[in-house]
Amino acid sequence: MSSLRVVGETREPAAARRLITIAGLEKTYRTRDGDVPSLKPIDLDIHEGEFVAVVGPSGCGKSTLLKLMAGLIEPTAGEIRIDGTLVKDPPDDVGIVFQSPVLLAWRTVLRNVMMPVEVRKLDRASHLERARKLIATAGLEGFENKFPWQLSGGMQQRTAICRALVHDPKIVLMDEPFGALDALTRERMNLELQRIHQETGKTILLITHSIPEAVFLADRVVVMSERPGTIAATYNVELPRPRRLDVMGDPLFSALTQTIRGHFYARGQID
Ligand code: ADP
Ligand code: MG
């Protein structure tokens, strides 16, 4: 064991330091109707500050992968480590944005955003200021005291994103966060997410059903196969940053989206 620990403590150059290591990860859901194998062995390293996007067919295990990384469910085999530490319970250094905003209906925007601070018993005063800044950045100023039902779907999702960032986590996991948004809001959110990534150096994993969104935002796109999902391919996106929306007209951008789309043509829809 001690020799393993020494290996784990070896520091690589800052730019290439592995923050998340996923090794031999498998998940089979045990149900009354039998076993549902959902992930075949997954091996994936994510570097500090890296932006990874995951695309794959509907039901291939993307949300399962994210829940495992978030420590919300347990793997059947294999392991996930963050900074060398085995993920068992939800780690403090992780923020999560779920597929639907899951805001608490009886809490205001501000009190929804402050949830992770309360759950983790962090200093309220300093985080309150941070929450207000995030809310303003997300274009929700003036809505701090509104309830979820008083917001549009886009505003609810922006609230959920503020909530994922309020405790300043090093890692942000996002499960199709923009799926329900209209095209313009979605583009705005993409630009905003890129800005946050660039300015804060956070490590981000984004599940998306939009191949252009994946290529636009990510340093690396991971393509998953059908269930039980495993990694079919990964593509580095060598487009310079900051990327503007017109990068989508770049030949490199088109070539990459076409190549990734090619994984799905034969098999039908992606999710
Ligand atoms: P994706 O997010 O890629 O659409 P999921 O990770 O949600 O896929 O699900 C992968 C597979 O596991 C699906 O076939 C789904 O029906 C199944 N599954 C997900 N959650 C459960 C669960 N709690 N119990 C049983 N099966 C599940
Ligand atoms: Mg899903």
PDB file of C-alpha atoms and ligand atoms in Angstrom:
ATOM      1  CA  MET A   1       0.000   0.000   0.000  1.00  0.00           C
ATOM      2  CA  SER A   2       2.706   2.474   0.964  1.00  0.00           C
ATOM      3  CA  SER A   3       4.382   2.172  -2.428  1.00  0.00           C
ATOM      4  CA  LEU A   4       1.056   2.875  -4.095  1.00  0.00           C
ATOM      5  CA  ARG A   5       0.677   5.982  -2.013  1.00  0.00           C
ATOM      6  CA  VAL A   6       4.088   7.214  -3.135  1.00  0.00           C
ATOM      7  CA  VAL A   7       3.062   6.787  -6.755  1.00  0.00           C
ATOM      8  CA  GLY A   8      -0.116   8.708  -6.038  1.00  0.00           C
ATOM      9  CA  GLU A   9       1.824  11.616  -4.618  1.00  0.00           C
ATOM     10  CA  THR A  10       4.093  12.038  -7.612  1.00  0.00           C
ATOM     11  CA  ARG A  11       3.463  15.494  -8.970  1.00  0.00           C
ATOM     12  CA  GLU A  12       3.401  16.043 -12.696  1.00  0.00           C
ATOM     13  CA  PRO A  13       3.909  19.456 -14.321  1.00  0.00           C
ATOM     14  CA  ALA A  14       1.074  21.798 -13.364  1.00  0.00           C
ATOM     15  CA  ALA A  15      -0.446  21.890 -16.829  1.00  0.00           C
ATOM     16  CA  ALA A  16      -0.713  18.115 -17.009  1.00  0.00           C
ATOM     17  CA  ARG A  17      -1.471  17.184 -13.416  1.00  0.00           C
ATOM     18  CA  ARG A  18      -4.063  14.452 -13.196  1.00  0.00           C
ATOM     19  CA  LEU A  19      -6.861  15.575 -10.915  1.00  0.00           C
ATOM     20  CA  ILE A  20      -9.439  12.862 -11.540  1.00  0.00           C
ATOM     21  CA  THR A  21      -8.514   9.261 -12.264  1.00  0.00           C
ATOM     22  CA  ILE A  22     -11.148   6.762 -13.255  1.00  0.00           C
ATOM     23  CA  ALA A  23      -9.929   3.172 -13.415  1.00  0.00           C
ATOM     24  CA  GLY A  24     -11.810   0.019 -14.390  1.00  0.00           C
ATOM     25  CA  LEU A  25     -15.080   1.704 -13.473  1.00  0.00           C
ATOM     26  CA  GLU A  26     -18.197  -0.437 -13.906  1.00  0.00           C
ATOM     27  CA  LYS A  27     -21.790  -0.044 -12.811  1.00  0.00           C
ATOM     28  CA  THR A  28     -24.551  -2.614 -12.905  1.00  0.00           C
ATOM     29  CA  TYR A  29     -27.902  -1.619 -11.444  1.00  0.00           C
ATOM     30  CA  ARG A  30     -29.515  -4.499  -9.566  1.00  0.00           C
ATOM     31  CA  THR A  31     -33.262  -4.335 -10.084  1.00  0.00           C
ATOM     32  CA  ARG A  32     -36.176  -6.658  -9.365  1.00  0.00           C
ATOM     33  CA  ASP A  33     -36.323  -7.442 -13.060  1.00  0.00           C
ATOM     34  CA  GLY A  34     -32.666  -8.359 -13.178  1.00  0.00           C
ATOM     35  CA  ASP A  35     -29.313  -6.717 -13.645  1.00  0.00           C
ATOM     36  CA  VAL A  36     -28.892  -3.641 -15.829  1.00  0.00           C
ATOM     37  CA  PRO A  37     -25.236  -3.364 -16.827  1.00  0.00           C
ATOM     38  CA  SER A  38     -24.806   0.358 -17.449  1.00  0.00           C
ATOM     39  CA  LEU A  39     -21.083   0.980 -17.626  1.00  0.00           C
ATOM     40  CA  LYS A  40     -18.386  -1.332 -18.942  1.00  0.00           C
ATOM     41  CA  PRO A  41     -14.884  -0.669 -17.680  1.00  0.00           C
ATOM     42  CA  ILE A  42     -14.192   3.031 -18.059  1.00  0.00           C
ATOM     43  CA  ASP A  43     -10.673   4.359 -17.791  1.00  0.00           C
ATOM     44  CA  LEU A  44     -10.278   8.093 -17.976  1.00  0.00           C
ATOM     45  CA  ASP A  45      -7.872  10.645 -16.551  1.00  0.00           C
ATOM     46  CA  ILE A  46      -8.890  14.266 -16.334  1.00  0.00           C
ATOM     47  CA  HIS A  47      -6.274  16.921 -15.792  1.00  0.00           C
ATOM     48  CA  GLU A  48      -6.521  19.905 -13.518  1.00  0.00           C
ATOM     49  CA  GLY A  49      -8.182  22.781 -15.352  1.00  0.00           C
ATOM     50  CA  GLU A  50      -9.254  20.575 -18.235  1.00  0.00           C
ATOM     51  CA  PHE A  51     -12.674  20.915 -19.854  1.00  0.00           C
ATOM     52  CA  VAL A  52     -13.987  17.507 -20.912  1.00  0.00           C
ATOM     53  CA  ALA A  53     -17.268  17.004 -22.758  1.00  0.00           C
ATOM     54  CA  VAL A  54     -19.020  13.622 -22.920  1.00  0.00           C
ATOM     55  CA  VAL A  55     -21.391  12.675 -25.731  1.00  0.00           C
ATOM     56  CA  GLY A  56     -23.098   9.336 -26.288  1.00  0.00           C
ATOM     57  CA  PRO A  57     -26.334   7.577 -27.198  1.00  0.00           C
ATOM     58  CA  SER A  58     -29.380   7.876 -24.970  1.00  0.00           C
ATOM     59  CA  GLY A  59     -29.210   5.468 -22.028  1.00  0.00           C
ATOM     60  CA  CYS A  60     -25.514   4.635 -22.488  1.00  0.00           C
ATOM     61  CA  GLY A  61     -24.636   5.517 -18.907  1.00  0.00           C
ATOM     62  CA  LYS A  62     -23.585   9.183 -19.053  1.00  0.00           C
ATOM     63  CA  SER A  63     -25.635  10.247 -16.056  1.00  0.00           C
ATOM     64  CA  THR A  64     -24.486   7.109 -14.252  1.00  0.00           C
ATOM     65  CA  LEU A  65     -20.866   8.140 -14.841  1.00  0.00           C
ATOM     66  CA  LEU A  66     -21.555  11.609 -13.466  1.00  0.00           C
ATOM     67  CA  LYS A  67     -23.362  10.289 -10.396  1.00  0.00           C
ATOM     68  CA  LEU A  68     -20.450   7.960  -9.695  1.00  0.00           C
ATOM     69  CA  MET A  69     -18.000  10.856  -9.996  1.00  0.00           C
ATOM     70  CA  ALA A  70     -20.177  12.905  -7.664  1.00  0.00           C
ATOM     71  CA  GLY A  71     -20.130  10.127  -5.059  1.00  0.00           C
ATOM     72  CA  LEU A  72     -23.914   9.798  -5.200  1.00  0.00           C
ATOM     73  CA  ILE A  73     -23.906   6.108  -6.158  1.00  0.00           C
ATOM     74  CA  GLU A  74     -21.355   3.329  -5.704  1.00  0.00           C
ATOM     75  CA  PRO A  75     -19.494   1.558  -8.494  1.00  0.00           C
ATOM     76  CA  THR A  76     -19.891  -2.181  -9.009  1.00  0.00           C
ATOM     77  CA  ALA A  77     -16.186  -2.399  -9.830  1.00  0.00           C
ATOM     78  CA  GLY A  78     -13.277  -0.058 -10.245  1.00  0.00           C
ATOM     79  CA  GLU A  79     -12.696   3.304  -8.627  1.00  0.00           C
ATOM     80  CA  ILE A  80     -12.609   7.057  -8.990  1.00  0.00           C
ATOM     81  CA  ARG A  81     -10.005   9.190  -7.280  1.00  0.00           C
ATOM     82  CA  ILE A  82      -9.914  12.933  -6.959  1.00  0.00           C
ATOM     83  CA  ASP A  83      -6.483  14.242  -6.098  1.00  0.00           C
ATOM     84  CA  GLY A  84      -5.572  10.716  -5.045  1.00  0.00           C
ATOM     85  CA  THR A  85      -8.487  10.337  -2.643  1.00  0.00           C
ATOM     86  CA  LEU A  86     -11.060   7.641  -3.290  1.00  0.00           C
ATOM     87  CA  VAL A  87     -14.526   9.055  -4.020  1.00  0.00           C
ATOM     88  CA  LYS A  88     -17.034   7.515  -1.604  1.00  0.00           C
ATOM     89  CA  ASP A  89     -19.341  10.300  -0.484  1.00  0.00           C
ATOM     90  CA  PRO A  90     -20.047  13.563  -2.309  1.00  0.00           C
ATOM     91  CA  PRO A  91     -16.694  15.401  -2.181  1.00  0.00           C
ATOM     92  CA  ASP A  92     -16.629  19.025  -0.946  1.00  0.00           C
ATOM     93  CA  ASP A  93     -14.635  20.142  -3.942  1.00  0.00           C
ATOM     94  CA  VAL A  94     -17.277  19.200  -6.479  1.00  0.00           C
ATOM     95  CA  GLY A  95     -20.231  21.209  -7.776  1.00  0.00           C
ATOM     96  CA  ILE A  96     -23.014  19.502  -9.672  1.00  0.00           C
ATOM     97  CA  VAL A  97     -25.579  20.735 -12.164  1.00  0.00           C
ATOM     98  CA  PHE A  98     -28.265  18.141 -12.829  1.00  0.00           C
ATOM     99  CA  GLN A  99     -30.185  17.572 -16.032  1.00  0.00           C
ATOM    100  CA  SER A 100     -33.218  19.430 -14.645  1.00  0.00           C
ATOM    101  CA  PRO A 101     -32.594  22.337 -12.287  1.00  0.00           C
ATOM    102  CA  VAL A 102     -34.036  20.607  -9.150  1.00  0.00           C
ATOM    103  CA  LEU A 103     -34.478  23.814  -7.195  1.00  0.00           C
ATOM    104  CA  LEU A 104     -36.316  23.691  -3.920  1.00  0.00           C
ATOM    105  CA  ALA A 105     -39.717  25.237  -4.572  1.00  0.00           C
ATOM    106  CA  TRP A 106     -40.092  26.796  -1.130  1.00  0.00           C
ATOM    107  CA  ARG A 107     -36.704  28.514  -1.249  1.00  0.00           C
ATOM    108  CA  THR A 108     -35.891  31.800  -2.960  1.00  0.00           C
ATOM    109  CA  VAL A 109     -33.191  32.071  -5.640  1.00  0.00           C
ATOM    110  CA  LEU A 110     -30.661  33.285  -3.071  1.00  0.00           C
ATOM    111  CA  ARG A 111     -31.508  30.547  -0.576  1.00  0.00           C
ATOM    112  CA  ASN A 112     -31.347  27.902  -3.309  1.00  0.00           C
ATOM    113  CA  VAL A 113     -27.924  29.164  -4.345  1.00  0.00           C
ATOM    114  CA  MET A 114     -26.773  29.074  -0.699  1.00  0.00           C
ATOM    115  CA  MET A 115     -27.741  25.405  -0.245  1.00  0.00           C
ATOM    116  CA  PRO A 116     -24.226  23.924  -0.639  1.00  0.00           C
ATOM    117  CA  VAL A 117     -22.915  26.435   1.911  1.00  0.00           C
ATOM    118  CA  GLU A 118     -25.509  25.323   4.436  1.00  0.00           C
ATOM    119  CA  VAL A 119     -25.037  21.625   3.735  1.00  0.00           C
ATOM    120  CA  ARG A 120     -21.276  21.955   4.138  1.00  0.00           C
ATOM    121  CA  LYS A 121     -21.597  24.350   7.102  1.00  0.00           C
ATOM    122  CA  LEU A 122     -19.283  26.912   5.472  1.00  0.00           C
ATOM    123  CA  ASP A 123     -18.970  30.541   6.527  1.00  0.00           C
ATOM    124  CA  ARG A 124     -22.263  32.194   5.693  1.00  0.00           C
ATOM    125  CA  ALA A 125     -21.264  35.858   5.471  1.00  0.00           C
ATOM    126  CA  SER A 126     -18.418  35.440   2.977  1.00  0.00           C
ATOM    127  CA  HIS A 127     -20.421  33.053   0.822  1.00  0.00           C
ATOM    128  CA  LEU A 128     -23.459  35.293   0.841  1.00  0.00           C
ATOM    129  CA  GLU A 129     -21.419  37.945  -0.921  1.00  0.00           C
ATOM    130  CA  ARG A 130     -20.152  35.366  -3.382  1.00  0.00           C
ATOM    131  CA  ALA A 131     -23.674  34.120  -4.026  1.00  0.00           C
ATOM    132  CA  ARG A 132     -24.880  37.648  -4.793  1.00  0.00           C
ATOM    133  CA  LYS A 133     -21.999  38.192  -7.226  1.00  0.00           C
ATOM    134  CA  LEU A 134     -22.715  34.916  -9.013  1.00  0.00           C
ATOM    135  CA  ILE A 135     -26.399  35.765  -9.233  1.00  0.00           C
ATOM    136  CA  ALA A 136     -25.551  39.136 -10.774  1.00  0.00           C
ATOM    137  CA  THR A 137     -23.133  37.533 -13.251  1.00  0.00           C
ATOM    138  CA  ALA A 138     -25.832  35.085 -14.271  1.00  0.00           C
ATOM    139  CA  GLY A 139     -28.124  38.009 -15.081  1.00  0.00           C
ATOM    140  CA  LEU A 140     -30.424  37.270 -12.162  1.00  0.00           C
ATOM    141  CA  GLU A 141     -29.924  40.512 -10.233  1.00  0.00           C
ATOM    142  CA  GLY A 142     -33.235  41.627  -8.775  1.00  0.00           C
ATOM    143  CA  PHE A 143     -34.513  38.035  -8.659  1.00  0.00           C
ATOM    144  CA  GLU A 144     -32.715  37.047  -5.437  1.00  0.00           C
ATOM    145  CA  ASN A 145     -35.963  36.883  -3.506  1.00  0.00           C
ATOM    146  CA  LYS A 146     -38.119  35.262  -6.180  1.00  0.00           C
ATOM    147  CA  PHE A 147     -39.219  31.655  -5.983  1.00  0.00           C
ATOM    148  CA  PRO A 148     -38.463  29.071  -8.707  1.00  0.00           C
ATOM    149  CA  TRP A 149     -42.019  29.169 -10.088  1.00  0.00           C
ATOM    150  CA  GLN A 150     -41.573  32.896 -10.742  1.00  0.00           C
ATOM    151  CA  LEU A 151     -38.617  32.199 -13.083  1.00  0.00           C
ATOM    152  CA  SER A 152     -38.332  30.981 -16.668  1.00  0.00           C
ATOM    153  CA  GLY A 153     -36.697  27.613 -17.314  1.00  0.00           C
ATOM    154  CA  GLY A 154     -33.496  29.352 -18.358  1.00  0.00           C
ATOM    155  CA  MET A 155     -33.421  31.422 -15.176  1.00  0.00           C
ATOM    156  CA  GLN A 156     -33.974  28.307 -13.074  1.00  0.00           C
ATOM    157  CA  GLN A 157     -31.065  26.580 -14.771  1.00  0.00           C
ATOM    158  CA  ARG A 158     -28.850  29.647 -14.270  1.00  0.00           C
ATOM    159  CA  THR A 159     -29.804  29.552 -10.585  1.00  0.00           C
ATOM    160  CA  ALA A 160     -28.747  25.896 -10.480  1.00  0.00           C
ATOM    161  CA  ILE A 161     -25.415  26.801 -12.064  1.00  0.00           C
ATOM    162  CA  CYS A 162     -24.829  29.536  -9.448  1.00  0.00           C
ATOM    163  CA  ARG A 163     -25.603  26.955  -6.772  1.00  0.00           C
ATOM    164  CA  ALA A 164     -23.003  24.571  -8.238  1.00  0.00           C
ATOM    165  CA  LEU A 165     -20.361  27.321  -8.089  1.00  0.00           C
ATOM    166  CA  VAL A 166     -21.162  29.051  -4.782  1.00  0.00           C
ATOM    167  CA  HIS A 167     -18.727  27.053  -2.637  1.00  0.00           C
ATOM    168  CA  ASP A 168     -16.014  27.598  -5.271  1.00  0.00           C
ATOM    169  CA  PRO A 169     -15.492  23.909  -6.071  1.00  0.00           C
ATOM    170  CA  LYS A 170     -12.410  22.888  -8.004  1.00  0.00           C
ATOM    171  CA  ILE A 171     -14.469  20.494 -10.105  1.00  0.00           C
ATOM    172  CA  VAL A 172     -17.809  21.135 -11.770  1.00  0.00           C
ATOM    173  CA  LEU A 173     -19.885  18.241 -13.140  1.00  0.00           C
ATOM    174  CA  MET A 174     -22.737  19.168 -15.466  1.00  0.00           C
ATOM    175  CA  ASP A 175     -25.375  16.789 -16.821  1.00  0.00           C
ATOM    176  CA  GLU A 176     -26.958  18.263 -19.963  1.00  0.00           C
ATOM    177  CA  PRO A 177     -27.399  21.592 -18.177  1.00  0.00           C
ATOM    178  CA  PHE A 178     -28.569  23.556 -21.209  1.00  0.00           C
ATOM    179  CA  GLY A 179     -30.878  20.983 -22.773  1.00  0.00           C
ATOM    180  CA  ALA A 180     -34.080  22.829 -21.929  1.00  0.00           C
ATOM    181  CA  LEU A 181     -32.896  26.280 -22.972  1.00  0.00           C
ATOM    182  CA  ASP A 182     -33.765  28.134 -26.157  1.00  0.00           C
ATOM    183  CA  ALA A 183     -30.948  28.449 -28.697  1.00  0.00           C
ATOM    184  CA  LEU A 184     -29.969  32.029 -27.865  1.00  0.00           C
ATOM    185  CA  THR A 185     -29.901  31.532 -24.102  1.00  0.00           C
ATOM    186  CA  ARG A 186     -27.920  28.377 -24.676  1.00  0.00           C
ATOM    187  CA  GLU A 187     -25.263  30.221 -26.681  1.00  0.00           C
ATOM    188  CA  ARG A 188     -25.055  32.894 -23.994  1.00  0.00           C
ATOM    189  CA  MET A 189     -24.620  30.209 -21.333  1.00  0.00           C
ATOM    190  CA  ASN A 190     -21.921  28.504 -23.404  1.00  0.00           C
ATOM    191  CA  LEU A 191     -19.954  31.731 -23.595  1.00  0.00           C
ATOM    192  CA  GLU A 192     -20.478  32.313 -19.881  1.00  0.00           C
ATOM    193  CA  LEU A 193     -19.284  28.817 -19.033  1.00  0.00           C
ATOM    194  CA  GLN A 194     -16.201  29.282 -21.187  1.00  0.00           C
ATOM    195  CA  ARG A 195     -15.475  32.563 -19.399  1.00  0.00           C
ATOM    196  CA  ILE A 196     -15.798  30.906 -15.970  1.00  0.00           C
ATOM    197  CA  HIS A 197     -13.517  28.084 -17.077  1.00  0.00           C
ATOM    198  CA  GLN A 198     -10.885  30.477 -18.397  1.00  0.00           C
ATOM    199  CA  GLU A 199     -10.992  32.858 -15.450  1.00  0.00           C
ATOM    200  CA  THR A 200     -11.133  30.323 -12.634  1.00  0.00           C
ATOM    201  CA  GLY A 201      -9.215  27.361 -14.071  1.00  0.00           C
ATOM    202  CA  LYS A 202     -11.892  24.973 -12.832  1.00  0.00           C
ATOM    203  CA  THR A 203     -11.935  21.393 -14.045  1.00  0.00           C
ATOM    204  CA  ILE A 204     -15.198  20.827 -15.859  1.00  0.00           C
ATOM    205  CA  LEU A 205     -16.978  17.714 -17.091  1.00  0.00           C
ATOM    206  CA  LEU A 206     -19.980  18.469 -19.273  1.00  0.00           C
ATOM    207  CA  ILE A 207     -22.430  15.905 -20.563  1.00  0.00           C
ATOM    208  CA  THR A 208     -24.255  17.210 -23.598  1.00  0.00           C
ATOM    209  CA  HIS A 209     -26.348  15.908 -26.467  1.00  0.00           C
ATOM    210  CA  SER A 210     -25.066  18.685 -28.704  1.00  0.00           C
ATOM    211  CA  ILE A 211     -21.921  17.760 -30.603  1.00  0.00           C
ATOM    212  CA  PRO A 212     -21.278  21.406 -31.612  1.00  0.00           C
ATOM    213  CA  GLU A 213     -21.611  22.449 -27.969  1.00  0.00           C
ATOM    214  CA  ALA A 214     -19.137  19.736 -26.947  1.00  0.00           C
ATOM    215  CA  VAL A 215     -16.586  20.814 -29.559  1.00  0.00           C
ATOM    216  CA  PHE A 216     -17.112  24.514 -28.881  1.00  0.00           C
ATOM    217  CA  LEU A 217     -16.462  24.210 -25.142  1.00  0.00           C
ATOM    218  CA  ALA A 218     -14.169  21.265 -24.563  1.00  0.00           C
ATOM    219  CA  ASP A 219     -10.454  20.632 -24.595  1.00  0.00           C
ATOM    220  CA  ARG A 220     -11.323  16.994 -25.124  1.00  0.00           C
ATOM    221  CA  VAL A 221     -14.503  15.265 -26.286  1.00  0.00           C
ATOM    222  CA  VAL A 222     -15.176  11.762 -24.983  1.00  0.00           C
ATOM    223  CA  VAL A 223     -17.508   9.683 -27.164  1.00  0.00           C
ATOM    224  CA  MET A 224     -19.328   6.847 -25.419  1.00  0.00           C
ATOM    225  CA  SER A 225     -20.700   3.677 -26.989  1.00  0.00           C
ATOM    226  CA  GLU A 226     -24.171   2.251 -26.432  1.00  0.00           C
ATOM    227  CA  ARG A 227     -25.107   0.695 -23.076  1.00  0.00           C
ATOM    228  CA  PRO A 228     -23.286  -0.723 -21.281  1.00  0.00           C
ATOM    229  CA  GLY A 229     -21.346   2.408 -22.103  1.00  0.00           C
ATOM    230  CA  THR A 230     -17.641   2.554 -22.503  1.00  0.00           C
ATOM    231  CA  ILE A 231     -15.326   5.042 -24.162  1.00  0.00           C
ATOM    232  CA  ALA A 232     -15.460   4.592 -27.920  1.00  0.00           C
ATOM    233  CA  ALA A 233     -13.111   7.460 -28.774  1.00  0.00           C
ATOM    234  CA  THR A 234     -11.665  10.715 -27.481  1.00  0.00           C
ATOM    235  CA  TYR A 235     -10.839  13.793 -29.542  1.00  0.00           C
ATOM    236  CA  ASN A 236      -8.641  16.717 -28.591  1.00  0.00           C
ATOM    237  CA  VAL A 237     -10.053  20.052 -29.668  1.00  0.00           C
ATOM    238  CA  GLU A 238      -7.101  22.132 -30.757  1.00  0.00           C
ATOM    239  CA  LEU A 239      -9.025  25.355 -31.318  1.00  0.00           C
ATOM    240  CA  PRO A 240      -7.466  28.416 -29.625  1.00  0.00           C
ATOM    241  CA  ARG A 241      -9.229  30.148 -26.716  1.00  0.00           C
ATOM    242  CA  PRO A 242     -11.149  32.221 -26.050  1.00  0.00           C
ATOM    243  CA  ARG A 243     -13.428  30.794 -28.713  1.00  0.00           C
ATOM    244  CA  ARG A 244     -16.059  32.998 -30.260  1.00  0.00           C
ATOM    245  CA  LEU A 245     -19.282  31.633 -31.672  1.00  0.00           C
ATOM    246  CA  ASP A 246     -18.010  32.154 -35.217  1.00  0.00           C
ATOM    247  CA  VAL A 247     -15.394  29.442 -34.595  1.00  0.00           C
ATOM    248  CA  MET A 248     -18.263  27.137 -35.598  1.00  0.00           C
ATOM    249  CA  GLY A 249     -17.539  28.185 -39.182  1.00  0.00           C
ATOM    250  CA  ASP A 250     -13.902  27.087 -38.875  1.00  0.00           C
ATOM    251  CA  PRO A 251     -13.018  24.065 -41.086  1.00  0.00           C
ATOM    252  CA  LEU A 252     -11.392  22.329 -38.108  1.00  0.00           C
ATOM    253  CA  PHE A 253     -14.613  22.739 -36.132  1.00  0.00           C
ATOM    254  CA  SER A 254     -16.741  21.297 -38.940  1.00  0.00           C
ATOM    255  CA  ALA A 255     -14.369  18.396 -39.532  1.00  0.00           C
ATOM    256  CA  LEU A 256     -14.374  17.461 -35.870  1.00  0.00           C
ATOM    257  CA  THR A 257     -18.149  17.640 -35.449  1.00  0.00           C
ATOM    258  CA  GLN A 258     -18.556  15.526 -38.599  1.00  0.00           C
ATOM    259  CA  THR A 259     -16.126  12.904 -37.320  1.00  0.00           C
ATOM    260  CA  ILE A 260     -17.889  12.683 -33.976  1.00  0.00           C
ATOM    261  CA  ARG A 261     -21.288  12.552 -35.642  1.00  0.00           C
ATOM    262  CA  GLY A 262     -19.981   9.594 -37.657  1.00  0.00           C
ATOM    263  CA  HIS A 263     -19.976   7.521 -34.458  1.00  0.00           C
ATOM    264  CA  PHE A 264     -23.734   7.843 -34.246  1.00  0.00           C
ATOM    265  CA  TYR A 265     -24.981   7.655 -37.836  1.00  0.00           C
ATOM    266  CA  ALA A 266     -25.070   3.889 -37.855  1.00  0.00           C
ATOM    267  CA  ARG A 267     -26.759   3.646 -34.474  1.00  0.00           C
ATOM    268  CA  GLY A 268     -29.410   6.358 -34.607  1.00  0.00           C
ATOM    269  CA  GLN A 269     -30.022   9.117 -32.094  1.00  0.00           C
ATOM    270  CA  ILE A 270     -27.678  10.487 -29.526  1.00  0.00           C
ATOM    271  CA  ASP A 271     -28.948  11.924 -26.294  1.00  0.00           C
TER     272      ASP A 271
HETATM  273  P1  ADP B   1     -27.759   8.346 -20.048  1.00  0.00           P
HETATM  274  O1  ADP B   1     -27.564   9.445 -19.058  1.00  0.00           O
HETATM  275  O2  ADP B   1     -26.590   8.135 -20.944  1.00  0.00           O
HETATM  276  O3  ADP B   1     -29.010   8.528 -20.854  1.00  0.00           O
HETATM  277  P2  ADP B   1     -28.138   6.704 -17.665  1.00  0.00           P
HETATM  278  O4  ADP B   1     -26.831   6.733 -16.963  1.00  0.00           O
HETATM  279  O5  ADP B   1     -29.208   7.570 -17.123  1.00  0.00           O
HETATM  280  O6  ADP B   1     -27.920   6.982 -19.229  1.00  0.00           O
HETATM  281  O7  ADP B   1     -28.681   5.209 -17.668  1.00  0.00           O
HETATM  282  C1  ADP B   1     -27.926   4.146 -18.209  1.00  0.00           C
HETATM  283  C2  ADP B   1     -28.763   2.872 -18.153  1.00  0.00           C
HETATM  284  O8  ADP B   1     -28.954   2.498 -16.804  1.00  0.00           O
HETATM  285  C3  ADP B   1     -30.130   3.033 -18.760  1.00  0.00           C
HETATM  286  O9  ADP B   1     -30.459   1.837 -19.424  1.00  0.00           O
HETATM  287  C4  ADP B   1     -31.023   3.236 -17.578  1.00  0.00           C
HETATM  288  O10 ADP B   1     -32.331   2.761 -17.821  1.00  0.00           O
HETATM  289  C5  ADP B   1     -30.334   2.430 -16.507  1.00  0.00           C
HETATM  290  N1  ADP B   1     -30.530   2.996 -15.169  1.00  0.00           N
HETATM  291  C6  ADP B   1     -30.216   4.250 -14.764  1.00  0.00           C
HETATM  292  N2  ADP B   1     -30.491   4.430 -13.474  1.00  0.00           N
HETATM  293  C7  ADP B   1     -31.019   3.264 -13.031  1.00  0.00           C
HETATM  294  C8  ADP B   1     -31.488   2.797 -11.766  1.00  0.00           C
HETATM  295  N3  ADP B   1     -31.488   3.578 -10.678  1.00  0.00           N
HETATM  296  N4  ADP B   1     -31.946   1.512 -11.705  1.00  0.00           N
HETATM  297  C9  ADP B   1     -31.933   0.709 -12.776  1.00  0.00           C
HETATM  298  N5  ADP B   1     -31.484   1.093 -13.996  1.00  0.00           N
HETATM  299  C10 ADP B   1     -31.025   2.331 -14.132  1.00  0.00           C
HETATM  300 MG    MG B   2     -28.639  11.195 -18.676  1.00  0.00          MG
END
